[in-house]
XYZ file of C-alpha atoms in Angstrom:
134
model
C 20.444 0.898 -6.931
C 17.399 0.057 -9.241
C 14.976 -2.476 -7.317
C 12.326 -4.455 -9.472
C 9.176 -4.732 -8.524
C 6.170 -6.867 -9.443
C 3.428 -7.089 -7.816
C 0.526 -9.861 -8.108
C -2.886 -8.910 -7.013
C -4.727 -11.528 -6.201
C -6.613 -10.712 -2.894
C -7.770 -7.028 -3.843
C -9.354 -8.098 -6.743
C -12.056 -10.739 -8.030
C -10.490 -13.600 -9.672
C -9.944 -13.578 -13.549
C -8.506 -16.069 -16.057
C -5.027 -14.858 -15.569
C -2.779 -12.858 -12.841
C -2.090 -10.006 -13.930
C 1.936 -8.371 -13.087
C 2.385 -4.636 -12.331
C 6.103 -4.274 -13.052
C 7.800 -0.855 -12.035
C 11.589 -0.351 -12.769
C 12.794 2.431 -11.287
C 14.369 3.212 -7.899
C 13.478 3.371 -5.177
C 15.021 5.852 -3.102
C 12.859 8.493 -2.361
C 9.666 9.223 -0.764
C 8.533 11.013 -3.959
C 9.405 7.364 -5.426
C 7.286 5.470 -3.536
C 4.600 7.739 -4.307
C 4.932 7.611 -7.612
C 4.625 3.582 -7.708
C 1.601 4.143 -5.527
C 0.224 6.706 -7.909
C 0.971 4.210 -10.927
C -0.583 1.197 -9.078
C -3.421 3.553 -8.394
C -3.990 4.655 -12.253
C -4.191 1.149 -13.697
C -6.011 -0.624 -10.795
C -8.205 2.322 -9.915
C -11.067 1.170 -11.320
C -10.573 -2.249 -9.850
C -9.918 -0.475 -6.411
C -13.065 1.466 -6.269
C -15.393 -1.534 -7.371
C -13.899 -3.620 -4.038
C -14.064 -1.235 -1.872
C -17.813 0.240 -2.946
C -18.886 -3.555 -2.917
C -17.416 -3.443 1.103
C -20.676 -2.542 2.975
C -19.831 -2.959 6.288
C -16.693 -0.753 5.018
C -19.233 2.168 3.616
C -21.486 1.878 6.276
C -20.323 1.626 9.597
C -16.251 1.621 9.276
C -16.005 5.366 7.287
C -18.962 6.392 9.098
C -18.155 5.578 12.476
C -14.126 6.197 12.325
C -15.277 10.227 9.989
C -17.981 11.139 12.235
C -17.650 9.903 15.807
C -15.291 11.954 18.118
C -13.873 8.901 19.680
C -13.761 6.973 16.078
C -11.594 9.736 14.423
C -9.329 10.042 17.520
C -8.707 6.424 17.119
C -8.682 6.962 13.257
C -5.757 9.529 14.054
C -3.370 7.485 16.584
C -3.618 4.469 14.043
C -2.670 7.132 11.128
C 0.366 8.715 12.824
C 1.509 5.738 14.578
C 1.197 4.098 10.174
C 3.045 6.813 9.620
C 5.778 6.867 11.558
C 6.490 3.101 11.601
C 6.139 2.431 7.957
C 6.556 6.192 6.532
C 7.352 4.484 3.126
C 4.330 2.608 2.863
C 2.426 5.291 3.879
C 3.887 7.250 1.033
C 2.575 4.326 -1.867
C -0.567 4.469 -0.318
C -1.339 7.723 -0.642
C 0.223 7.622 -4.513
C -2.331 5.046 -4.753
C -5.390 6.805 -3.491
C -4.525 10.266 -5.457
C -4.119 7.779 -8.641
C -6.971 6.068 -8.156
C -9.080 9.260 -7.484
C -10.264 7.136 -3.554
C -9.991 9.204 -0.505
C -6.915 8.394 1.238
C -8.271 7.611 4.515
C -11.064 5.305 2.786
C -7.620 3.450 1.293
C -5.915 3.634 4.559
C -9.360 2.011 6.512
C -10.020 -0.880 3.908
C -6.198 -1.774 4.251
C -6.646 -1.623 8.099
C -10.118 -3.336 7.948
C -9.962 -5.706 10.307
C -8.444 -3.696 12.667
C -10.951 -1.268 12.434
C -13.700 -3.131 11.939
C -12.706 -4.662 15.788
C -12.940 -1.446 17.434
C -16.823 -0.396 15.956
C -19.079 -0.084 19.394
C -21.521 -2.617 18.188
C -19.337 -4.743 16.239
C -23.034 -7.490 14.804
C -22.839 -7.988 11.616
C -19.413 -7.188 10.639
C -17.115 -9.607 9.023
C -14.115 -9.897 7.114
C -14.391 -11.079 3.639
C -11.181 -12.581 2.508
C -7.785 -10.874 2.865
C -7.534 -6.813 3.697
């Protein structure tokens, strides 16, 4: 069955006169389609994408760095990955459409959707905040 969808971004992005509506009509049956809204989401927004999460320093700093680098941070990293993944395999599929489409490392998508979350588990944990919705 065909499924519409529209999505309004108004937490990812800074405010601007109007909301703007993604609309994608096709179905969804597939993995493959749910990667290719991802990937579609990723091409028009991409630019919009990369500004919010570049302008996340605590993000850039100590989330990637910490969760890339540190043994215990990328074990972590990879429990909260596969257990993504096999809850919400869909999901998982329209994010990673959305990071190849947007040209954003996948697991720099997957962390600034999961910011809070990982932003809780940093060892030293000063200075880090949430900014609005993640």
């Amino acid at each position: 069955s065909y499924v519409w969808f529209g999505f309004v971004f108004v937490c990812a992005f800074p405010p601007t006169s109007a909301l703007e509506i993604f609309d994608f009509k096709q179905p969804l049956d597939t993995k493959e389609d749910h990667y290719q809204l991802g990937f579609e989401i990723g091409q028009r927004y991409g630019h919009s994408i990369r500004e919010r999460l570049n302008g996340n320093v605590v993000l850039q700093n100590r989330v990637l760095a910490y969760f890339r680098n540190d043994h215990n941070g990328n074990l972590t990293y990879h429990a909260f990955y596969d257990n993504q993944m096999e809850a919400f395999p869909l999901y998982m599929e329209e994010l990673k459409g959305m990071a190849h489409g947007s040209k954003i490392d996948e697991d720099e998508l997957f962390m600034s959707n999961l910011f809070e979350e990982f932003s809780a588990l940093l060892p030293n944990k000063s200075g880090v905040g949430v900014d609005g919705c993640t």
